[in-house]
Coordinates of C-alpha atoms and ligand atoms in Angstrom, one line a residue:
X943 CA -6.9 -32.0 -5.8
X944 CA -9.6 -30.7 -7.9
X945 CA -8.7 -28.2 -10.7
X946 CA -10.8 -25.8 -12.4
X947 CA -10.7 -25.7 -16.8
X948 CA -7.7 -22.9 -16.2
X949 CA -5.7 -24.8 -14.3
X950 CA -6.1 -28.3 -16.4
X951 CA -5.7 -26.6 -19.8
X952 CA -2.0 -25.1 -17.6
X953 CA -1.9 -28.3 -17.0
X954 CA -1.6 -30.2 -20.4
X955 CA 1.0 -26.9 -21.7
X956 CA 2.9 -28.2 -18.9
X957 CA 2.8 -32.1 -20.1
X958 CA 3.5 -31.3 -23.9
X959 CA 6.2 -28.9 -22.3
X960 CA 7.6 -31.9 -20.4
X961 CA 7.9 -34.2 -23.8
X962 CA 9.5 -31.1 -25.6
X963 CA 12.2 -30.5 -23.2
X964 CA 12.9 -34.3 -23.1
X965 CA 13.5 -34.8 -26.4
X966 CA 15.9 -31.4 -26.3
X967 CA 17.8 -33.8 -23.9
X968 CA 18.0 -36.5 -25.9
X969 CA 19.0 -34.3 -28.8
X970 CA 21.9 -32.8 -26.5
X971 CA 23.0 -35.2 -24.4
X972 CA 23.0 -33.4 -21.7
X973 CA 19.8 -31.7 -19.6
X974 CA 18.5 -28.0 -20.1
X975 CA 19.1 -24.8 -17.6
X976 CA 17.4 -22.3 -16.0
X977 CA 17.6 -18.8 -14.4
X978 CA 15.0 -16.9 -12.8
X979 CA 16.1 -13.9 -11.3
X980 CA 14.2 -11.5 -9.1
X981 CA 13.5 -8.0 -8.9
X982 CA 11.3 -6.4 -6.3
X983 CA 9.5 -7.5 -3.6
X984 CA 8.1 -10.1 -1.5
X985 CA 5.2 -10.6 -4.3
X986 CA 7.7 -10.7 -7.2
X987 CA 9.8 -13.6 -5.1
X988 CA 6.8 -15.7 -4.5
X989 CA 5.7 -15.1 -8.4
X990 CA 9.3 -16.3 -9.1
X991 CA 8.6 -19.3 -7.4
X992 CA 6.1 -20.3 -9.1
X993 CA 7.8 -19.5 -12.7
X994 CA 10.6 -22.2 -11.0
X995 CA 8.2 -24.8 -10.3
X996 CA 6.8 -25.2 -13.8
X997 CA 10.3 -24.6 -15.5
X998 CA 11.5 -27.5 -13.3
X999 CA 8.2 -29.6 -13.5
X1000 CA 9.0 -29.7 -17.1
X1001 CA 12.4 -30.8 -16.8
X1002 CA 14.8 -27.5 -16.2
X1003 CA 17.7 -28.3 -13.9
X1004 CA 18.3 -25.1 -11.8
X1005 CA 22.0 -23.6 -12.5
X1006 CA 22.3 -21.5 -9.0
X1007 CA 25.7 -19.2 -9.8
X1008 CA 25.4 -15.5 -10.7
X1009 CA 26.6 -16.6 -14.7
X1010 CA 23.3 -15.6 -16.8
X1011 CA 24.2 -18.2 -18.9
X1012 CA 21.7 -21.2 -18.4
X1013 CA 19.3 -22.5 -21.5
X1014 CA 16.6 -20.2 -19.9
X1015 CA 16.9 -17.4 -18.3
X1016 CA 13.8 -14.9 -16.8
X1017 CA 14.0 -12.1 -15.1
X1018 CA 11.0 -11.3 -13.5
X1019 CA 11.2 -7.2 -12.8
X1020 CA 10.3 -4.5 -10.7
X1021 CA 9.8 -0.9 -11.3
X1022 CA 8.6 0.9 -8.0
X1023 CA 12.0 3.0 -8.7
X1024 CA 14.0 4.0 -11.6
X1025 CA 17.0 2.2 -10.5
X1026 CA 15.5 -1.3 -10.9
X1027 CA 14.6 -0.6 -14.2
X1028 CA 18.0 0.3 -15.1
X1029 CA 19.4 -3.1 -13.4
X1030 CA 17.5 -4.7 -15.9
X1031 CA 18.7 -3.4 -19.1
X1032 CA 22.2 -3.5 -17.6
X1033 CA 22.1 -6.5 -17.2
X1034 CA 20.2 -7.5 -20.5
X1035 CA 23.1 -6.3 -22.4
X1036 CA 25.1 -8.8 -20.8
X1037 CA 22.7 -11.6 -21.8
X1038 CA 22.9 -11.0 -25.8
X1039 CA 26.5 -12.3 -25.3
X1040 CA 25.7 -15.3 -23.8
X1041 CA 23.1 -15.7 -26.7
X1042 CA 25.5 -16.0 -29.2
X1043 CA 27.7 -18.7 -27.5
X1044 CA 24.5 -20.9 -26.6
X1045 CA 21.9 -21.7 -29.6
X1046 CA 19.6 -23.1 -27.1
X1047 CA 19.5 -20.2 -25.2
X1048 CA 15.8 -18.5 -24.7
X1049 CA 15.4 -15.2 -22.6
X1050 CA 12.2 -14.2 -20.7
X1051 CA 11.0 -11.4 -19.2
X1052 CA 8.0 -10.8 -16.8
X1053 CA 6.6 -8.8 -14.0
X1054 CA 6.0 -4.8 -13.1
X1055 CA 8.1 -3.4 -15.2
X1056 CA 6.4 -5.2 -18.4
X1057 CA 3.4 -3.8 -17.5
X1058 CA 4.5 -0.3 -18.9
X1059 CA 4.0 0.6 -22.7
X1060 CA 7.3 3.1 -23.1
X1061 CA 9.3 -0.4 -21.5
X1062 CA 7.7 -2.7 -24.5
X1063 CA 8.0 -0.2 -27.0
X1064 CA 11.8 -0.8 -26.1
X1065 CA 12.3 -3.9 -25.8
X1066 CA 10.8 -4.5 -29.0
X1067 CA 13.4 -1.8 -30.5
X1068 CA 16.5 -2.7 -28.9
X1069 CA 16.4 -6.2 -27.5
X1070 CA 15.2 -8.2 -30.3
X1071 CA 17.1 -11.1 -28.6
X1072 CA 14.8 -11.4 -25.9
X1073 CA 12.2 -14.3 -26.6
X1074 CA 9.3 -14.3 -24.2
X1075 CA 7.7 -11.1 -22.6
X1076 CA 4.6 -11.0 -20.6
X1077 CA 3.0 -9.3 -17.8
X1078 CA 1.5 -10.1 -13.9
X1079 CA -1.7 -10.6 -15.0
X1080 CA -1.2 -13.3 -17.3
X1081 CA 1.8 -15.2 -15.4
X1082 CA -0.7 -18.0 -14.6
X1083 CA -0.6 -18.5 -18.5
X1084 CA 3.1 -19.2 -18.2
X1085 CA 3.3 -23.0 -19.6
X1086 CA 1.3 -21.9 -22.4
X1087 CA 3.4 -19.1 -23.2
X1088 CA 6.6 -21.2 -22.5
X1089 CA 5.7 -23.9 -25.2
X1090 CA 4.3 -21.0 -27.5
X1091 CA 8.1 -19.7 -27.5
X1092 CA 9.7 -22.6 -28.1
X1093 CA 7.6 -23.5 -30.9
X1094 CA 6.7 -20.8 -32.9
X1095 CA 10.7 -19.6 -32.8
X1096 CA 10.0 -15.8 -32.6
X1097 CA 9.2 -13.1 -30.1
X1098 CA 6.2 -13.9 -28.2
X1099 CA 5.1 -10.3 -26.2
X1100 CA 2.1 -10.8 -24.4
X1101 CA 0.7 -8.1 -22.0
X1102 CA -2.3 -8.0 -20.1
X1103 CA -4.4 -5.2 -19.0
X1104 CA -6.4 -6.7 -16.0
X1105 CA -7.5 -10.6 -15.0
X1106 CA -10.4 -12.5 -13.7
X1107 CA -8.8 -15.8 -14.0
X1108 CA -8.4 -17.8 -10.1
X1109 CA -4.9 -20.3 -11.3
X1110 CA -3.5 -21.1 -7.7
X1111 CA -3.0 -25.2 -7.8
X1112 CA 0.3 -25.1 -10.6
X1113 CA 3.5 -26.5 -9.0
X1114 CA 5.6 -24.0 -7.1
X1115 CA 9.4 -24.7 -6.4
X1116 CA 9.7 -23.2 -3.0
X1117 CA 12.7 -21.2 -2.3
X1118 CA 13.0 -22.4 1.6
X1119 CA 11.7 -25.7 2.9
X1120 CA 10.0 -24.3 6.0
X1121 CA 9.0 -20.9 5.2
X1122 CA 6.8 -19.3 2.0
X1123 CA 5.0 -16.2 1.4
X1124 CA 1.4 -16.9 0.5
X1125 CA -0.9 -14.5 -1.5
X1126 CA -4.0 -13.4 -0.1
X1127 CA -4.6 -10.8 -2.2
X1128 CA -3.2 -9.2 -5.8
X1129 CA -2.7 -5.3 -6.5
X1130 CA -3.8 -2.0 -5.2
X1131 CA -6.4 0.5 -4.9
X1132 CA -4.7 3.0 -2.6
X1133 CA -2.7 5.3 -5.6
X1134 CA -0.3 6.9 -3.1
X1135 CA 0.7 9.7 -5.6
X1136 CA 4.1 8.9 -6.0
X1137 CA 3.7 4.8 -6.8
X1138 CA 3.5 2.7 -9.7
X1139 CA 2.1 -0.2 -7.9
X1140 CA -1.5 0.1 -9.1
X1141 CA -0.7 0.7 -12.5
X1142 CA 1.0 -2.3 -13.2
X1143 CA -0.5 -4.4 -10.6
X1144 CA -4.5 -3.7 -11.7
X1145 CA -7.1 -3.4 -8.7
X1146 CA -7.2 -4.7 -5.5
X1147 CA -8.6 -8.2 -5.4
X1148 CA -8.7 -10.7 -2.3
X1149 CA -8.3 -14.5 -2.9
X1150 CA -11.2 -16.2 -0.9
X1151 CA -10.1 -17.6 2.6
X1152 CA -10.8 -21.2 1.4
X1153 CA -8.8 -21.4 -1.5
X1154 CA -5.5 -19.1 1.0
X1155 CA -6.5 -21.7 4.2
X1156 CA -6.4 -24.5 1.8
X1157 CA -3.1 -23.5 -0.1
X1158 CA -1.6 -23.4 4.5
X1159 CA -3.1 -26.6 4.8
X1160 CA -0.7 -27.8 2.0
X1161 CA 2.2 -26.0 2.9
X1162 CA 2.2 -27.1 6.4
X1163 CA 1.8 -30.6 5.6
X1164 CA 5.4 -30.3 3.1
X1165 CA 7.1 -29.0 5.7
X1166 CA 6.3 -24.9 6.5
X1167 CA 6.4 -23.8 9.8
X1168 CA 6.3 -20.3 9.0
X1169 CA 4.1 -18.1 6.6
X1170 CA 3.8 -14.5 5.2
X1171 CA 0.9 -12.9 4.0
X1172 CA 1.6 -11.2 1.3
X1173 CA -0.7 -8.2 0.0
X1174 CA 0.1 -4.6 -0.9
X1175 CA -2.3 -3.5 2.0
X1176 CA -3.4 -6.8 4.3
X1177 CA -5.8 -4.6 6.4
X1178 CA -7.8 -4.2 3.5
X1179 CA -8.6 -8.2 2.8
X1180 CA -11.7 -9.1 1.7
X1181 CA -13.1 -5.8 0.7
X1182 CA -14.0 -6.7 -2.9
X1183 CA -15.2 -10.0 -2.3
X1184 CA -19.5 -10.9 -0.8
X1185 CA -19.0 -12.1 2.8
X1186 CA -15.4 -12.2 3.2
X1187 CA -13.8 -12.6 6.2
X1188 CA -11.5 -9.4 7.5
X1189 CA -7.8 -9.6 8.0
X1190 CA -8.0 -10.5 11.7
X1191 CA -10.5 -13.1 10.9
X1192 CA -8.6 -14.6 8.4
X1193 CA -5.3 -14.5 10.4
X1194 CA -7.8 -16.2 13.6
X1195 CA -7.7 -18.8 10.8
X1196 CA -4.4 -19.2 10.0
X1197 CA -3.4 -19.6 13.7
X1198 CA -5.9 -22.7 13.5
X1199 CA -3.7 -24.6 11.2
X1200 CA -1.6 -27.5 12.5
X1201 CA 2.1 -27.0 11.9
X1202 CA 2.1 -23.5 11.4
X1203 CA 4.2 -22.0 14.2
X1204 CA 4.6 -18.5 13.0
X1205 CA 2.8 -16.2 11.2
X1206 CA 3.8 -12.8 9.3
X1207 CA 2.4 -10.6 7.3
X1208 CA 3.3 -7.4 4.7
X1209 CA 2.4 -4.3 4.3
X1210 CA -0.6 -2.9 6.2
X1211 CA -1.2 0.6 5.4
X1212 CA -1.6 3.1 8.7
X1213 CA -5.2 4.2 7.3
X1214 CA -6.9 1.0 7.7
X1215 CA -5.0 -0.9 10.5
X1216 CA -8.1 -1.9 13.2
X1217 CA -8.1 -2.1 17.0
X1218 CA -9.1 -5.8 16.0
X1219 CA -5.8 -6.6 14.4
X1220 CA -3.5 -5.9 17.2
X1221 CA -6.0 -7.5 20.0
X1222 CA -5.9 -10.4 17.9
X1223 CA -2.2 -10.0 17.2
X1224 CA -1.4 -9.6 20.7
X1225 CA -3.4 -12.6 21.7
X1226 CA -1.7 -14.5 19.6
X1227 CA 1.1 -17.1 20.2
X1228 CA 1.6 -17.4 16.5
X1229 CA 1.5 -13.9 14.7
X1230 CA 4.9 -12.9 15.1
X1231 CA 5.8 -9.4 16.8
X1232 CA 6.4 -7.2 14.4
X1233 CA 4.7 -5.0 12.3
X1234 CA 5.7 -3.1 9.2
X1235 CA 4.1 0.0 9.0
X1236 CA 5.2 2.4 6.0
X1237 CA 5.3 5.9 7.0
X1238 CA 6.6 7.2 3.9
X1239 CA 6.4 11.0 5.7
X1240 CA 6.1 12.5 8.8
X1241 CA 5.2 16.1 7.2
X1242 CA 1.6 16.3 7.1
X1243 CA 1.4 18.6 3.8
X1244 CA 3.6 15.9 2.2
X1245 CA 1.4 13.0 3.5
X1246 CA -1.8 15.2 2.3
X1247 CA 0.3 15.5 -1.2
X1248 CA 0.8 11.3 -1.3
X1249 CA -2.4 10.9 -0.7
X1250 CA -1.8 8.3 2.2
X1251 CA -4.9 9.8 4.1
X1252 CA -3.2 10.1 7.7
X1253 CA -2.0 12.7 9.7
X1254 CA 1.2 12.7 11.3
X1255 CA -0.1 12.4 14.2
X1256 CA -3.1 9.7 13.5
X1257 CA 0.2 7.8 12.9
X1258 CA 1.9 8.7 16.3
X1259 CA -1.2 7.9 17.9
X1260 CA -1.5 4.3 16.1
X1261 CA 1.8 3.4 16.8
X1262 CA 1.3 4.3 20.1
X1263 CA -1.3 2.0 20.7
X1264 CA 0.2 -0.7 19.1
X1265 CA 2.7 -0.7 21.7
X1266 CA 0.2 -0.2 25.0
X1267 CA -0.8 -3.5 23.3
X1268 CA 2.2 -4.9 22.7
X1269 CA 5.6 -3.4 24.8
X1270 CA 7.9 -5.1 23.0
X1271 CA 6.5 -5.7 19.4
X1272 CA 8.9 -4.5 16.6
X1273 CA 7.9 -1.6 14.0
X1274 CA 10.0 -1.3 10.9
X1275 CA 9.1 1.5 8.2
X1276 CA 9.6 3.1 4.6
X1277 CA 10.1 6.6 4.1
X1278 CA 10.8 8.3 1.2
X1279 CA 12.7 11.7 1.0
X1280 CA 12.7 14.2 -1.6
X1281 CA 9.0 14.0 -2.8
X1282 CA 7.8 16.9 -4.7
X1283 CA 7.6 20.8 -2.6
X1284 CA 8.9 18.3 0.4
X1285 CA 11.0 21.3 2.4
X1286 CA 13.9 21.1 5.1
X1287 CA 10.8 21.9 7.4
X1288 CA 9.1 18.7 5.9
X1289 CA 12.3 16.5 6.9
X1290 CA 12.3 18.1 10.2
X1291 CA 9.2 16.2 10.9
X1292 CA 10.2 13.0 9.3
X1293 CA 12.9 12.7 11.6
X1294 CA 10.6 13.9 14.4
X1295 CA 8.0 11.0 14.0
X1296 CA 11.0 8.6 13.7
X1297 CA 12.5 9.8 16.9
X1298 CA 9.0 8.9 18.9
X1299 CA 8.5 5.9 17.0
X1300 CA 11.4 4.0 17.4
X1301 CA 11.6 1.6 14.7
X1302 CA 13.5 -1.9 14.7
X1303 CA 14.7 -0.6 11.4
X1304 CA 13.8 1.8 8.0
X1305 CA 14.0 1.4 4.8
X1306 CA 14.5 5.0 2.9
X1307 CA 14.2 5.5 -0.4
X1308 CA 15.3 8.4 -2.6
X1309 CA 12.0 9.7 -3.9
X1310 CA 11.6 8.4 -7.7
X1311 CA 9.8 9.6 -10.5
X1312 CA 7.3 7.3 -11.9
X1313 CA 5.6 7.6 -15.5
X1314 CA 2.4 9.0 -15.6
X1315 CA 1.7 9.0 -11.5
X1316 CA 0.1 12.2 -9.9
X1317 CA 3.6 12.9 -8.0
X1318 CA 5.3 13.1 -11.4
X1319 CA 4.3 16.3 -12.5
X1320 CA 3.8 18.1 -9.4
X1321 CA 5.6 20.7 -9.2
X1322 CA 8.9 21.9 -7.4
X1323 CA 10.9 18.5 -8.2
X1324 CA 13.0 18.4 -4.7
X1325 CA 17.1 19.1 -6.6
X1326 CA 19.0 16.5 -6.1
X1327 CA 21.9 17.8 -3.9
X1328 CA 19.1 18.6 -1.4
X1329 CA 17.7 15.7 -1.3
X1330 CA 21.1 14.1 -0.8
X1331 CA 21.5 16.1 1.8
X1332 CA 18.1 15.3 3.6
X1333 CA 18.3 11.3 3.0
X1334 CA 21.9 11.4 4.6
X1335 CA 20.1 13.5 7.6
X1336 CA 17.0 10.8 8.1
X1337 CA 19.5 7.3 7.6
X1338 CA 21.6 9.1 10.3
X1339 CA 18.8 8.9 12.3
X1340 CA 17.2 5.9 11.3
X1341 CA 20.2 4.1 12.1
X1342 CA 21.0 5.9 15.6
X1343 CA 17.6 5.4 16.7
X1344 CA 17.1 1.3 15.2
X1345 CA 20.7 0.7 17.5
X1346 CA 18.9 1.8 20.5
X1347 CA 16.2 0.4 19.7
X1348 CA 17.4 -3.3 18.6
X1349 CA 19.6 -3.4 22.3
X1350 CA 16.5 -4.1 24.2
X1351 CA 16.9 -7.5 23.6
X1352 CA 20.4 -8.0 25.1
X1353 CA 21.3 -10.5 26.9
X1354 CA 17.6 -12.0 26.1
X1355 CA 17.1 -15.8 25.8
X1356 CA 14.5 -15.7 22.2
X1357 CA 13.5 -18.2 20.3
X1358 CA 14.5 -18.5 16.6
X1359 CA 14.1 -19.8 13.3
X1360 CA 17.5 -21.3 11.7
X1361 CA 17.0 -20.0 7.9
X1362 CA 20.3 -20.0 6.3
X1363 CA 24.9 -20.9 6.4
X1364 CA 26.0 -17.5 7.1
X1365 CA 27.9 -16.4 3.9
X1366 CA 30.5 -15.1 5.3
X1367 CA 31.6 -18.0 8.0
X1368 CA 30.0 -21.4 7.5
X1369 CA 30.5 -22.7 11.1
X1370 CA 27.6 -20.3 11.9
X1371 CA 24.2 -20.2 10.8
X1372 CA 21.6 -16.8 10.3
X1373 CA 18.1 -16.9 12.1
X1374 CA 15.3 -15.1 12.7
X1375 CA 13.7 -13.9 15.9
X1376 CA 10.2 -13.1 16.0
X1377 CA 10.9 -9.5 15.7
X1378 CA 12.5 -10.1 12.2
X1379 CA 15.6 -9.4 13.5
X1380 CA 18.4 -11.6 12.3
X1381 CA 20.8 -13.3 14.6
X1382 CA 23.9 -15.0 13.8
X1383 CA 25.1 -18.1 16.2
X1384 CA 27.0 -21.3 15.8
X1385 CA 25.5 -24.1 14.2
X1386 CA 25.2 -26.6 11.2
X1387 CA 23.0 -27.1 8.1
X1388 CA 21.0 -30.1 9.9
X1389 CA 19.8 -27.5 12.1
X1390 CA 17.7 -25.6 9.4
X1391 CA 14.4 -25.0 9.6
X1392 CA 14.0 -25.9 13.4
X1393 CA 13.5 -23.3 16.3
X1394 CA 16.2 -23.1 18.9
X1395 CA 16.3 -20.7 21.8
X1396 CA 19.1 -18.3 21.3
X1397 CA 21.0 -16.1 24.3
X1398 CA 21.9 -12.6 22.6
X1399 CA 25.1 -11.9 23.1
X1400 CA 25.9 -8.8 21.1
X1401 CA 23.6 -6.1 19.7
X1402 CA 25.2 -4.9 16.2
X1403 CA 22.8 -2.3 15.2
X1404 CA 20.2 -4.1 12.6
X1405 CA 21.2 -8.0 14.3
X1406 CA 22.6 -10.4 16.9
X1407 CA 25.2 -12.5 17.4
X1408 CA 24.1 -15.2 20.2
X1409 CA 24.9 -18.9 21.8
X1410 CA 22.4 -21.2 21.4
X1411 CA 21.5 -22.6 24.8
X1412 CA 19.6 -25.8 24.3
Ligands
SAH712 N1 2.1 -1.3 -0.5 C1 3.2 -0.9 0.3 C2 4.4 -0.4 -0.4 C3 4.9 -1.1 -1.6 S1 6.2 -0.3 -2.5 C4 2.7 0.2 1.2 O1 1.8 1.0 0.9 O2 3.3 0.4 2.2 C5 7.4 -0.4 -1.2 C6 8.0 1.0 -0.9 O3 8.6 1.6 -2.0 C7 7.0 2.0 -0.4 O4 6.6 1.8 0.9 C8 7.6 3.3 -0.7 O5 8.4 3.7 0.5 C9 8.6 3.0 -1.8 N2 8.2 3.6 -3.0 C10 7.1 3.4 -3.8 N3 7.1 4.3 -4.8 C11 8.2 5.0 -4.8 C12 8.8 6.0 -5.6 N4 8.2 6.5 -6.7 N5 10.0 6.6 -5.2 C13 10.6 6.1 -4.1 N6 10.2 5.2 -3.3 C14 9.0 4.6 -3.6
SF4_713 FE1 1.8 1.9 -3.7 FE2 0.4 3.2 -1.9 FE3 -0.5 0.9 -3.0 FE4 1.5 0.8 -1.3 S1 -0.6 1.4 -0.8 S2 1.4 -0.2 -3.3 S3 2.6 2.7 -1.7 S4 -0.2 2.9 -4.0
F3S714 FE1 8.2 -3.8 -7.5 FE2 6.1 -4.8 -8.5 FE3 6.7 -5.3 -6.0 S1 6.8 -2.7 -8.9 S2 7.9 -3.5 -5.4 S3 7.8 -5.9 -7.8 S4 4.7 -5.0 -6.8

């Protein structure tokens, strides 16, 4: 592998990190722990993998119980809604317990919600036992800042506003063997009114198609069968970057590389989906069918208000022609309910577009008031009862429409992905069809990570149960 001066001088943190840790050991008698716990979203879990992989490359054992008591512990945070935030310093209060029991202990904290002043101004006031804090735009710096904590013994804080910097070949500690999420590109230009994202996340920039093709390459030949793309708005790829590829180009790519057998992707935005994606999507025997495709509103005024730049029925018309392309491709959604002057009327219409679009499934959110975004000081703030009383009218629906919608497949012979033991019965295992939808059927652990095909046996709503039949 060649590695450019960032990624060597990473590099050599990692090694005197490795020397550090190992004489720790010796010092002990016994090796050091780690904890990384994530927040968020698909970007924040593959960012978490990466914090893994050098915390194990330098010697951490992971502890995997729900105790936040290992030698290291990071949380790496979210803060698209308030309620993650407040997860975290719940659970941070905990922590300074466990800090006083352990003298090795060292806590961490990283990602979104670091990126906001008022949340550092805090920490700095009321957790003075947290040890490391930095952003997402310097978490490539990580084994530097690692060895900077456990060196210069005091609170290390250090935030980024933006970054140039390409660090893509540290190790990474994969979560699953035969699956991984794959960046192609890194924050946001859209500022939806309502949404933190961009703030914290910096400008939208793509990662060239070499360096994401290459990175495949490598997964595929350690075992990955299956691949998402991750990117806050994949139909957008390659705009900032001279004679990039486009999304469908780049997923014409991905379909060329030997051992990938499926291929997803998160979130394209509505505004910039192209007839070229879903000819190339429905051509494909790799790009799995299903699409998620946030609606956020069905109101037109409140769309107008979020700045998402569709109509309510430019959307209706796109999903419509998704499926003329694709019968039986799978749409899932995110709405959000209760955004600023957003009316009974408004909701009306929400529950109107879900109605004709028929999603596999919806995610809905309780709208959330985000420091310093457009939405925030709009005015006419939704009151809470009635938006309680709206959210409870669109899940209703959501989940009366996703039942119907799911059962198509029963009875249906479909090929799947074993992922996971079921928690609750370990005689059985949970997959993944290529809709997304999870299916439960009998099986054992050697059985991970291969395909099977799968009779459906019983539609519960959001998943299967099934026999497998070969
Ligand atoms: N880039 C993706 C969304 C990322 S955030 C997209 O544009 O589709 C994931 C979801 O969180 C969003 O789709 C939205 O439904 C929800 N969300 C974002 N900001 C929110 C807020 N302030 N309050 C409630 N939900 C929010
Ligand atoms: Fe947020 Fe909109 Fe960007 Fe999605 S597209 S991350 S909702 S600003
Ligand atoms: Fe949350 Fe950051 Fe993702 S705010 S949703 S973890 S990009």
């Amino acid at each position: 592998m060649i590695y450019n001066d960032d990624e060597l001088l990473q590099l050599d943190y990692i090694d005197k990190l490795r020397k550090l840790i190992y004489e720790k050991e010796q010092k002990l008698g016994r090796k050091l722990t780690c904890q990384v716990t994530t927040f968020g979203c698909q970007m924040n879990a593959r960012d978490s993998e990466k914090i893994l992989g050098i915390l194990k490359s330098v010697g951490f054992e992971e502890k995997i119980d729900e105790a936040d008591d290992a030698d290291f512990v990071i949380y790496n945070t979210c803060t698209v809604r308030d309620n993650a935030n407040q997860r975290v310093y719940g659970r941070l209060g905990a922590l300074k317990s466990h800090k006083k029991k352990n003298k090795e202990m060292k806590i961490a904290l990283c990602g979104c919600m670091m990126q906001e002043p008022s949340v550092i101004e805090k920490i700095k006031k009321s957790y003075p036992f947290v040890d490391l804090v930095f952003g997402t735009h310097n978490i490539f710096s990580f084994p530097e800042l690692l060895l900077r904590t456990y060196v210069e013994n005091k609170q290390v804080i250090e935030i980024w506003d933006s970054t140039d910097k390409v660090v893509e070949r540290l190790p990474v500690a994969r979560k699953y063997k035969f699956k991984s999420g794959v960046n192609i590109m890194f924050g946001c230009n859209n500022f939806c009114t309502y949404c933190i994202v961009p703030y914290v996340r910096g400008r939208e920039r793509s990662r060239r198609h070499e360096e994401i093709i290459e990175e495949i390459k490598r997964l595929a030949d350690d075992g990955v069968k299956e691949v998402m793309l991750l990117g806050q708005n994949v139909n957008s790829y390659g705009n900032n970057l001279d004679n990039e590829v486009s999304f469908p180009e780049l997923l014409k790519m991905v379909e060329e590389v030997e051992g990938i057998e499926r291929i997803r992707f998160m979130t394209s935005h509505p505004k910039d989906l192209s007839d070229e994606l879903i000819e190339v999507m429905a051509n494909s025997k790799k790009i799995c069918k299903h699409i998620h495709l946030p609606l956020q509103s069905g109101s037109t005024e409140v769309l107008r208000r979020m700045n998402r730049r569709y109509t309510k029925e430019q959307y209706l018309a796109l999903v419509e022609k998704i499926r003329k392309a694709m019968p039986d491709i799978s749409i899932t959604t995110d709405i959000i309910v209760g955004f600023p002057g957003e009316t009974y009327e408004d909701v009306l219409e929400t529950i109107d577009v879900i109605k004709k679009a028929k999603y596999d499934n919806a995610f809905t959110f309780i709208y959330s008031k985000r420091t310093d975004t457009p939405a925030a000081s709009m005015p006419d703030q939704v009151p809470l009862e009635d938006v309680k009383k709206h959210f409870d009218m669109v899940l209703s629906t959501v989940q009366e429409m996703a039942k119907e919608r799911t059962a198509r497949f029963e009875n249906r012979v479909v090929r799947v992905l074993c992922e996971e033991i079921n928690e609750q019965d370990d005689s059985y295992l949970d997959g993944r069809m290529s809709s997304n939808t999870v299916v439960h059927f009998k099986g054992d652990s050697s059985m991970i990570g291969s395909f099977v095909n799968v009779k459906l046996t019983k539609c519960h709503g959001f998943y299967y149960d099934g026999d497998v039949v070969d």
